[in-house]
Short mmCIF file of C-alpha atoms in Angstrom, two decimals:
data_model
loop_
_atom_site.label_atom_id
_atom_site.label_comp_id
_atom_site.label_asym_id
_atom_site.label_seq_id
_atom_site.Cartn_x
_atom_site.Cartn_y
_atom_site.Cartn_z
CA UNK M 1 100.05 139.52 45.57
CA UNK M 2 98.34 136.89 46.14
CA UNK M 3 99.03 136.60 50.40
CA UNK M 4 98.60 140.68 50.38
CA UNK M 5 95.09 139.93 49.01
CA UNK M 6 94.26 136.87 51.80
CA UNK M 7 95.61 138.97 54.47
CA UNK M 8 93.33 141.94 53.35
CA UNK M 9 90.14 140.76 52.65
CA UNK M 10 90.57 137.69 55.64
CA UNK M 11 91.52 140.67 58.25
CA UNK M 12 88.27 141.89 57.52
CA UNK M 13 86.62 139.00 57.72
CA UNK M 14 88.19 138.08 61.40
CA UNK M 15 87.02 141.42 62.54
CA UNK M 16 83.62 141.14 61.75
CA UNK M 17 83.70 137.17 63.56
CA UNK M 18 84.31 139.77 66.78
CA UNK M 19 80.47 140.61 66.55
CA UNK M 20 79.54 137.01 67.78
CA UNK M 21 81.01 137.96 71.04
CA UNK M 22 82.77 134.68 71.27
CA UNK M 23 87.00 134.13 71.11
CA UNK M 24 87.03 130.71 71.16
CA UNK M 25 86.59 130.32 67.33
CA UNK M 26 89.18 133.62 66.77
CA UNK M 27 91.86 131.34 67.53
CA UNK M 28 91.35 128.93 65.34
CA UNK M 29 90.31 131.66 62.72
CA UNK M 30 93.28 133.52 62.86
CA UNK M 31 95.77 130.13 62.82
CA UNK M 32 93.53 129.57 59.46
CA UNK M 33 94.11 132.11 57.54
CA UNK M 34 97.62 132.78 58.15
CA UNK M 35 98.20 128.70 57.31
CA UNK M 36 95.95 129.50 54.22
CA UNK M 37 98.86 132.41 53.45
CA UNK M 38 102.19 130.57 54.22
CA UNK M 39 100.44 127.85 51.51
CA UNK M 40 99.53 130.81 48.88
CA UNK M 41 102.74 132.54 49.23
CA UNK M 42 104.70 128.44 49.39
CA UNK M 43 102.88 128.72 45.66
CA UNK M 44 105.16 131.71 44.29
CA UNK M 45 108.24 130.13 44.90
CA UNK M 46 109.10 128.30 41.66
CA UNK M 47 107.11 131.35 39.69
CA UNK M 48 108.09 134.57 37.67
CA UNK M 49 108.62 137.07 39.02
CA UNK M 50 105.72 140.19 38.34
CA UNK M 51 105.74 143.77 38.87
CA UNK M 52 102.39 145.12 40.77
CA UNK M 53 101.38 149.00 40.83
CA UNK M 54 103.48 150.12 38.43
CA UNK M 55 106.23 148.47 39.43
CA UNK M 56 106.56 149.09 43.14
CA UNK M 57 106.26 145.75 44.31
CA UNK M 58 107.72 143.03 43.09
CA UNK M 59 107.24 139.06 44.07
CA UNK M 60 109.91 137.66 43.36
CA UNK M 61 112.36 134.99 45.53
CA UNK M 62 112.94 137.13 47.99
CA UNK M 63 109.96 138.15 48.85
CA UNK M 64 108.53 135.27 49.05
CA UNK M 65 111.43 133.89 50.90
CA UNK M 66 110.94 136.62 53.88
CA UNK M 67 107.33 136.77 53.73
CA UNK M 68 107.70 132.89 54.44
CA UNK M 69 109.39 133.62 57.81
CA UNK M 70 106.34 137.10 58.71
CA UNK M 71 104.27 134.21 58.23
CA UNK M 72 105.30 131.50 59.58
CA UNK M 73 106.25 133.26 62.61
CA UNK M 74 103.14 134.93 62.90
CA UNK M 75 101.72 131.18 62.24
CA UNK M 76 103.55 129.41 65.47
CA UNK M 77 103.25 132.40 67.71
CA UNK M 78 99.42 133.08 67.70
CA UNK M 79 98.76 129.65 70.06
CA UNK M 80 100.19 131.63 72.88
CA UNK M 81 97.42 134.42 72.41
CA UNK M 82 95.32 132.40 74.50
CA UNK M 83 94.54 133.33 77.91
CA UNK M 84 95.64 137.12 76.67
CA UNK M 85 92.35 138.42 77.76
CA UNK M 86 91.04 137.51 81.37
CA UNK M 87 87.69 135.70 82.49
CA UNK M 88 86.93 137.16 78.16
CA UNK M 89 86.53 140.63 80.12
CA UNK M 90 87.00 142.02 76.10
CA UNK M 91 87.04 140.64 72.45
CA UNK M 92 90.43 139.32 70.70
CA UNK M 93 89.00 139.96 66.88
CA UNK M 94 90.69 143.92 66.89
CA UNK M 95 94.11 142.53 67.89
CA UNK M 96 94.35 139.26 65.74
CA UNK M 97 93.15 141.49 62.56
CA UNK M 98 95.47 143.84 63.42
CA UNK M 99 98.24 141.41 63.09
CA UNK M 100 96.50 140.34 60.04
CA UNK M 101 96.99 143.91 58.77
CA UNK M 102 100.52 144.71 59.71
CA UNK M 103 102.08 141.56 57.64
CA UNK M 104 100.36 143.16 55.10
CA UNK M 105 103.19 145.94 56.05
CA UNK M 106 105.09 143.56 56.34
CA UNK M 107 105.48 141.75 52.96
CA UNK M 108 105.35 145.20 51.12
CA UNK M 109 108.95 145.92 53.03
CA UNK M 110 110.24 143.11 51.56
CA UNK M 111 108.39 143.07 48.65
CA UNK M 112 108.95 146.96 47.38
CA UNK M 113 110.44 148.64 44.68
CA UNK M 114 110.32 152.11 45.22
CA UNK M 115 110.57 154.02 48.44
CA UNK M 116 106.72 155.01 48.23
CA UNK M 117 105.94 151.45 48.56
CA UNK M 118 108.97 150.94 51.12
CA UNK M 119 107.22 154.22 53.38
CA UNK M 120 103.27 152.47 53.43
CA UNK M 121 104.82 149.57 54.17
CA UNK M 122 106.26 150.64 56.73
CA UNK M 123 103.76 152.92 58.49
CA UNK M 124 100.63 149.98 57.89
CA UNK M 125 103.37 147.63 60.74
CA UNK M 126 104.15 150.58 62.67
CA UNK M 127 100.81 151.78 63.13
CA UNK M 128 100.01 148.85 63.95
CA UNK M 129 102.15 148.36 66.64
CA UNK M 130 101.09 151.38 68.12
CA UNK M 131 97.68 150.23 68.92
CA UNK M 132 98.68 146.47 70.18
CA UNK M 133 101.89 148.63 72.19
CA UNK M 134 99.11 150.22 74.49
CA UNK M 135 96.69 147.08 73.95
CA UNK M 136 96.25 145.92 78.11
CA UNK M 137 94.51 148.85 79.20
CA UNK M 138 95.17 148.02 82.70
CA UNK M 139 98.77 147.91 82.81
CA UNK M 140 100.36 151.46 82.93
CA UNK M 141 103.58 150.20 81.52
CA UNK M 142 101.29 149.38 78.40
CA UNK M 143 100.33 152.35 78.48
CA UNK M 144 103.52 154.35 78.56
CA UNK M 145 105.41 151.50 76.27
CA UNK M 146 102.22 152.65 73.26
CA UNK M 147 102.70 156.50 74.22
CA UNK M 148 106.81 156.21 74.09
CA UNK M 149 106.97 153.56 70.81
CA UNK M 150 104.10 156.13 69.25
CA UNK M 151 105.77 159.36 69.86
CA UNK M 152 109.45 158.13 69.51
CA UNK M 153 107.82 156.24 66.01
CA UNK M 154 106.49 159.57 64.91
CA UNK M 155 109.82 161.16 64.69
CA UNK M 156 111.33 158.08 63.26
CA UNK M 157 108.79 158.66 60.97
CA UNK M 158 109.63 161.51 59.83
CA UNK M 159 113.17 161.22 59.58
CA UNK M 160 112.86 158.14 57.30
CA UNK M 161 110.77 160.56 55.59
CA UNK M 162 112.50 163.44 55.15
CA UNK M 163 115.13 160.56 53.94
CA UNK M 164 113.04 159.87 50.83
CA UNK M 165 112.73 163.54 49.90
CA UNK M 166 116.28 164.11 49.36
CA UNK M 167 117.03 161.38 47.92
CA UNK M 168 114.19 162.14 45.63
CA UNK M 169 115.26 165.89 45.20
CA UNK M 170 119.01 164.54 44.50
CA UNK M 171 118.08 161.66 42.29
CA UNK M 172 114.00 162.64 41.12
CA UNK M 173 113.15 158.73 41.33
CA UNK M 174 111.31 157.01 43.97
CA UNK M 175 112.27 153.38 41.82
CA UNK M 176 115.30 151.50 43.17
CA UNK M 177 116.69 150.93 40.24
CA UNK M 178 116.49 154.69 38.69
CA UNK M 179 118.28 155.53 42.14
CA UNK M 180 120.89 153.22 41.37
CA UNK M 181 121.27 154.81 38.07
CA UNK M 182 121.29 158.16 39.52
CA UNK M 183 124.11 156.90 41.55
CA UNK M 184 126.50 155.43 39.64
CA UNK M 185 125.74 158.90 36.92
CA UNK M 186 124.62 161.79 38.61
CA UNK M 187 122.78 164.32 36.02
CA UNK M 188 123.79 167.16 38.34
CA UNK M 189 127.26 166.10 40.58
CA UNK M 190 125.92 169.40 42.75
CA UNK M 191 123.17 167.35 44.15
CA UNK M 192 125.27 164.08 45.51
CA UNK M 193 125.47 166.18 49.38
CA UNK M 194 121.56 166.07 49.28
CA UNK M 195 121.77 162.29 48.42
CA UNK M 196 123.96 161.74 50.91
CA UNK M 197 121.78 163.59 53.48
CA UNK M 198 118.77 161.30 52.60
CA UNK M 199 120.59 158.09 52.56
CA UNK M 200 122.05 159.09 56.41
CA UNK M 201 118.47 160.64 57.28
CA UNK M 202 116.94 157.28 55.28
CA UNK M 203 119.75 154.57 57.91
CA UNK M 204 118.20 156.58 60.90
CA UNK M 205 114.30 156.12 60.22
CA UNK M 206 115.34 151.92 59.74
CA UNK M 207 117.58 151.89 61.99
CA UNK M 208 115.05 153.04 64.21
CA UNK M 209 112.28 150.57 63.56
CA UNK M 210 115.13 147.73 64.03
CA UNK M 211 116.03 148.42 67.25
CA UNK M 212 119.60 149.76 65.69
CA UNK M 213 121.83 151.68 68.42
CA UNK M 214 121.91 154.42 68.93
CA UNK M 215 118.14 154.60 68.02
CA UNK M 216 117.05 151.51 70.48
CA UNK M 217 116.86 153.67 73.44
CA UNK M 218 112.75 152.52 72.80
CA UNK M 219 112.82 149.57 72.59
CA UNK M 220 113.61 147.99 76.36
CA UNK M 221 110.72 150.11 77.75
CA UNK M 222 108.16 149.43 75.04
CA UNK M 223 108.82 145.34 74.75
CA UNK M 224 108.96 145.27 78.50
CA UNK M 225 105.52 147.34 78.35
CA UNK M 226 103.84 145.50 75.78
CA UNK M 227 101.72 142.24 76.07
CA UNK M 228 104.63 139.40 75.83
CA UNK M 229 102.30 137.88 73.31
CA UNK M 230 102.57 141.68 70.73
CA UNK M 231 106.44 141.81 72.22
CA UNK M 232 107.06 138.54 70.87
CA UNK M 233 105.59 139.72 66.99
CA UNK M 234 107.93 143.13 67.34
CA UNK M 235 111.11 141.03 68.38
CA UNK M 236 110.75 138.72 65.35
CA UNK M 237 108.61 139.91 62.58
CA UNK M 238 108.63 143.51 62.30
CA UNK M 239 112.83 143.00 62.58
CA UNK M 240 112.93 140.54 59.57
CA UNK M 241 110.71 142.95 57.77
CA UNK M 242 113.37 145.80 58.77
CA UNK M 243 116.06 143.90 57.52
CA UNK M 244 115.10 142.68 54.55
CA UNK M 245 113.72 145.63 53.05
CA UNK M 246 117.14 147.65 54.63
CA UNK M 247 119.36 144.73 52.74
CA UNK M 248 117.57 145.43 49.52
CA UNK M 249 117.25 149.21 49.93
CA UNK M 250 121.34 148.97 50.24
CA UNK M 251 122.25 146.04 47.49
CA UNK M 252 119.80 147.40 44.85
CA UNK M 253 120.04 151.65 45.00
CA UNK M 254 122.65 152.87 46.61
CA UNK M 255 125.62 150.26 46.32
CA UNK M 256 127.38 152.23 44.12
CA UNK M 257 128.04 154.04 46.95
CA UNK M 258 129.40 151.60 49.20
CA UNK M 259 132.22 153.52 50.35
CA UNK M 260 129.77 156.19 51.66
CA UNK M 261 127.73 154.96 54.29
CA UNK M 262 129.95 151.50 55.16
CA UNK M 263 131.88 153.76 58.06
CA UNK M 264 128.33 154.77 58.92
CA UNK M 265 126.87 151.12 58.85
CA UNK M 266 129.61 149.34 60.75
CA UNK M 267 129.55 152.07 63.26
CA UNK M 268 126.30 151.33 63.95
CA UNK M 269 127.04 147.59 63.90
CA UNK M 270 129.95 147.79 66.47
CA UNK M 271 127.49 150.09 69.09
CA UNK M 272 124.94 148.22 69.10
CA UNK M 273 126.51 145.02 69.24
CA UNK M 274 128.15 146.65 72.34
CA UNK M 275 125.08 147.97 73.90
CA UNK M 276 122.85 145.15 73.46
CA UNK M 277 125.18 142.65 75.09
CA UNK M 278 126.04 144.97 77.77
CA UNK M 279 122.69 145.96 78.89
CA UNK M 280 121.69 142.94 78.80
CA UNK M 281 124.36 141.53 80.92
CA UNK M 282 122.87 144.06 84.02
CA UNK M 283 119.27 143.41 83.65
CA UNK M 284 117.27 141.38 85.98
CA UNK M 285 114.23 140.72 84.53
CA UNK M 286 114.26 137.92 81.91
CA UNK M 287 111.80 139.87 79.66
CA UNK M 288 114.32 143.34 79.80
CA UNK M 289 116.87 140.65 78.84
CA UNK M 290 115.08 139.66 76.01
CA UNK M 291 114.94 143.00 74.71
CA UNK M 292 118.52 144.19 74.78
CA UNK M 293 118.96 140.38 73.31
CA UNK M 294 117.05 142.01 70.69
CA UNK M 295 119.15 144.79 69.92
CA UNK M 296 122.62 142.40 70.06
CA UNK M 297 120.79 140.33 67.33
CA UNK M 298 119.78 143.31 65.06
CA UNK M 299 124.07 144.06 65.55
CA UNK M 300 124.30 140.82 64.13
CA UNK M 301 122.24 140.86 61.48
CA UNK M 302 123.91 144.46 60.23
CA UNK M 303 127.09 142.25 59.92
CA UNK M 304 124.66 141.04 56.99
CA UNK M 305 124.32 144.72 55.34
CA UNK M 306 128.23 145.96 55.96
CA UNK M 307 129.61 142.36 53.92
CA UNK M 308 126.76 143.70 51.20
CA UNK M 309 128.02 140.14 49.38
CA UNK M 310 125.45 139.46 47.50
CA UNK M 311 123.64 135.21 47.33
CA UNK M 312 125.91 135.26 50.32
CA UNK M 313 124.75 137.73 52.39
CA UNK M 314 120.72 137.66 51.29
CA UNK M 315 120.91 134.03 52.32
CA UNK M 316 123.00 134.65 55.55
CA UNK M 317 120.51 137.08 56.41
CA UNK M 318 117.94 134.95 55.59
CA UNK M 319 118.85 132.35 57.42
CA UNK M 320 119.70 133.88 60.60
CA UNK M 321 115.67 135.32 60.79
CA UNK M 322 114.78 132.40 60.38
CA UNK M 323 116.95 130.57 63.11
CA UNK M 324 116.16 133.71 65.05
CA UNK M 325 112.16 133.86 65.07
CA UNK M 326 111.98 130.48 65.94
CA UNK M 327 114.18 130.49 68.96
CA UNK M 328 113.09 133.61 69.96
CA UNK M 329 108.97 132.83 70.00
CA UNK M 330 109.68 129.32 71.57
CA UNK M 331 111.22 131.88 74.36
CA UNK M 332 109.07 134.40 74.67
CA UNK M 333 106.35 131.27 73.99
CA UNK M 334 107.96 130.22 77.59
CA UNK M 335 107.90 133.22 79.02
CA UNK M 336 104.31 134.37 78.79
CA UNK M 337 102.98 131.00 80.09
CA UNK M 338 105.44 131.52 83.06
CA UNK M 339 104.51 135.25 83.46
CA UNK M 340 100.89 134.94 83.25
CA UNK M 341 100.29 131.89 86.39
CA UNK M 342 103.03 133.60 88.54
CA UNK M 343 102.58 136.93 87.99
CA UNK M 344 106.76 137.71 87.57
CA UNK M 345 108.73 138.30 85.00
CA UNK M 346 112.56 138.34 87.06
CA UNK M 347 114.78 135.08 86.73
CA UNK M 348 113.27 133.85 90.41
CA UNK M 349 109.95 132.72 88.86
CA UNK M 350 111.92 130.30 86.43
CA UNK M 351 113.36 128.66 89.63
CA UNK M 352 113.12 124.94 89.92
CA UNK M 353 111.17 125.13 86.49
CA UNK M 354 112.51 122.24 85.30
CA UNK M 355 110.91 119.81 88.03
CA UNK M 356 107.41 120.95 87.76
CA UNK M 357 107.59 121.46 84.01
CA UNK M 358 110.67 119.55 82.17
CA UNK M 359 108.67 120.39 78.88
CA UNK M 360 109.16 124.10 79.79
CA UNK M 361 112.07 124.45 80.73
CA UNK M 362 113.86 122.55 77.68
CA UNK M 363 112.10 124.60 74.81
CA UNK M 364 113.68 127.99 77.09
CA UNK M 365 117.18 125.87 77.38
CA UNK M 366 117.68 124.96 73.23
CA UNK M 367 115.59 128.86 72.80
CA UNK M 368 118.58 130.13 75.44
CA UNK M 369 121.91 128.01 73.05
CA UNK M 370 119.96 129.14 69.46
CA UNK M 371 119.80 132.65 70.61
CA UNK M 372 123.80 132.45 72.03
CA UNK M 373 124.99 130.28 69.00
CA UNK M 374 125.55 127.09 70.60
CA UNK M 375 126.49 124.59 68.55
CA UNK M 376 123.49 121.92 66.89
CA UNK M 377 121.63 125.17 67.10
CA UNK M 378 120.02 127.15 64.25
CA UNK M 379 121.74 129.97 66.28
CA UNK M 380 125.33 128.81 65.72
CA UNK M 381 125.22 128.63 61.48
CA UNK M 382 123.05 131.90 61.47
CA UNK M 383 126.66 133.53 62.96
CA UNK M 384 128.42 131.55 60.96
CA UNK M 385 127.12 132.17 57.07
CA UNK M 386 126.82 135.91 58.28
CA UNK M 387 130.39 136.11 59.70
CA UNK M 388 131.59 134.02 56.81
CA UNK M 389 130.53 136.58 54.38
CA UNK M 390 131.80 139.24 56.54
CA UNK M 391 135.49 137.28 55.78
CA UNK M 392 135.24 136.71 52.48
CA UNK M 393 134.62 140.83 52.12
CA UNK M 394 137.38 140.76 54.46
CA UNK M 395 135.88 142.77 57.71
CA UNK M 396 138.03 140.18 59.96
CA UNK M 397 138.48 142.76 62.79
CA UNK M 398 134.17 143.24 62.66
CA UNK M 399 134.10 139.54 62.58
CA UNK M 400 136.32 139.56 65.84
CA UNK M 401 134.44 141.82 67.80
CA UNK M 402 131.99 139.96 67.30
CA UNK M 403 132.51 136.56 68.04
CA UNK M 404 133.81 138.43 71.65
CA UNK M 405 130.24 139.93 72.14
CA UNK M 406 128.64 136.54 71.78
CA UNK M 407 131.18 134.97 74.00
CA UNK M 408 129.45 138.45 76.61
CA UNK M 409 126.26 136.52 75.73
CA UNK M 410 126.43 133.16 76.96
CA UNK M 411 126.62 134.70 80.32
CA UNK M 412 123.25 135.93 79.99
CA UNK M 413 121.04 133.49 77.87
CA UNK M 414 123.06 130.63 80.72
CA UNK M 415 121.25 132.40 83.39
CA UNK M 416 117.70 131.59 83.38
CA UNK M 417 119.00 128.04 81.86
CA UNK M 418 121.07 127.87 85.57
CA UNK M 419 117.88 128.73 87.45
CA UNK M 420 115.51 126.15 85.38
CA UNK M 421 117.74 123.14 86.77
CA UNK M 422 119.80 124.46 89.93
CA UNK M 423 118.27 126.49 91.91
CA UNK M 424 115.34 125.78 94.02
CA UNK M 425 111.46 127.31 93.94
CA UNK M 426 110.25 129.78 95.94
CA UNK M 427 108.12 128.14 98.18
CA UNK M 428 104.67 130.47 96.47
CA UNK M 429 106.13 129.33 93.07
CA UNK M 430 105.73 125.54 92.74
CA UNK M 431 102.82 124.86 91.18
CA UNK M 432 103.17 123.60 87.73
CA UNK M 433 102.48 125.80 84.75
CA UNK M 434 99.07 125.35 83.08
CA UNK M 435 100.36 124.35 79.23
CA UNK M 436 97.49 123.03 76.71
CA UNK M 437 98.33 119.92 74.44
CA UNK M 438 98.42 122.69 71.51
CA UNK M 439 100.45 125.20 73.06
CA UNK M 440 102.80 122.07 74.11
CA UNK M 441 102.53 120.76 70.33
CA UNK M 442 103.58 123.99 68.83
CA UNK M 443 107.18 123.97 71.71
CA UNK M 444 108.63 121.04 70.48
CA UNK M 445 107.46 121.99 67.04
CA UNK M 446 110.10 125.35 67.69
CA UNK M 447 112.28 122.88 69.60
CA UNK M 448 112.67 120.91 66.96
CA UNK M 449 112.80 123.36 63.91
CA UNK M 450 115.80 124.99 66.05
CA UNK M 451 117.54 121.93 65.97
CA UNK M 452 117.02 121.56 62.11
CA UNK M 453 118.63 124.35 61.71
CA UNK M 454 121.19 123.69 63.42
CA UNK M 455 121.56 120.00 62.11
CA UNK M 456 120.67 120.55 58.69
CA UNK M 457 121.52 123.99 57.77
CA UNK M 458 122.06 123.12 53.69
CA UNK M 459 118.09 122.91 54.08
CA UNK M 460 117.97 126.30 54.25
CA UNK M 461 121.49 128.15 53.56
CA UNK M 462 120.69 128.81 49.64
CA UNK M 463 117.29 129.57 49.36
CA UNK M 464 117.75 132.82 47.58
#
């Protein structure tokens, strides 16, 4: 609860800093705010669970762990917001504040115990993302991304809300615990079809938020048109909060109806893995490749939902979300630095980068290897833990399919690495990319974290 209060109050204060008309103080101010929130969140690690707002929101180790991921991810991403505004034409205060407010929504999503709190959290997060998607007013693609995201997101929100209404109509409750009791022992069995339809509609709404197929159609265009800094935020924080909320919904409220929804979740998993990986292979833009890659990683996280193996699945989703977020921030950070200077996002823009900027090339390589699930990186153990949870529940065929899709992903993750080290740079792309010392430091931290997660996974694999 302390994190929510700090983010809300400090977000408002940060907004008023915009009156100073100086973007230079906004970056350090935002980082100090996030560092304070991260520290305050850790203070709740060993505290007893506390419920707030009439038991609609609970702060426990589960919520503290996933709150830590979203806050740490934002803290590591913020340094790459430098040069987001060209020549100080605009003030960044509103955008930093929107990020802080969106984190409030993310924390509500990982801490909710009531469907109304889940809906409020999703909306706080989503509305902020609709705005930042169109924040580059000079770019037609950004305007298009905001419009698509808003329209499709509004439909998904309506579907989610309709599902919540049907679940309430069938169970007479919004509380997850009360819903679970009604699912086990329904007061009126004739309401069960209403419950099942409500569950499916809720699954559709949340699947849209995490870019799962077949509700992924907005992702490539929105990710490509949104400014890269905010695309990285969508790809990490939104996905982490979405899956934390999804897992809690299934294991607390709907576990007794597992036989009904497992086929649906499994179908979404297979389709998401297939579309995400095959779609990424065909891309010529690194940013669109990372967009389809984000879809595929939603598929891997869905394996944890299919397994629903208690703490084994919860720890697997936590570790995978952490490893994926670290690698994705590194990848988008390098991409933003390159795209800002070279005004391109295709594979050719990375040609020969290892000669002019070896640090950028190394960090991007580490990120790609982790996303591909290569050993000694966090991504390898992220998949290992999720696959292990699924095998433990007997879903061996699903794991085999996921491994095959991981092999496909190696192809499109190696393409930019080949461009970095084996392709000669074009004549107009031989100038080194300008990287500030602080950005270089953050890139090194991201690479080190990726290796720590891959070499010492036990430090993070049993936190829940």
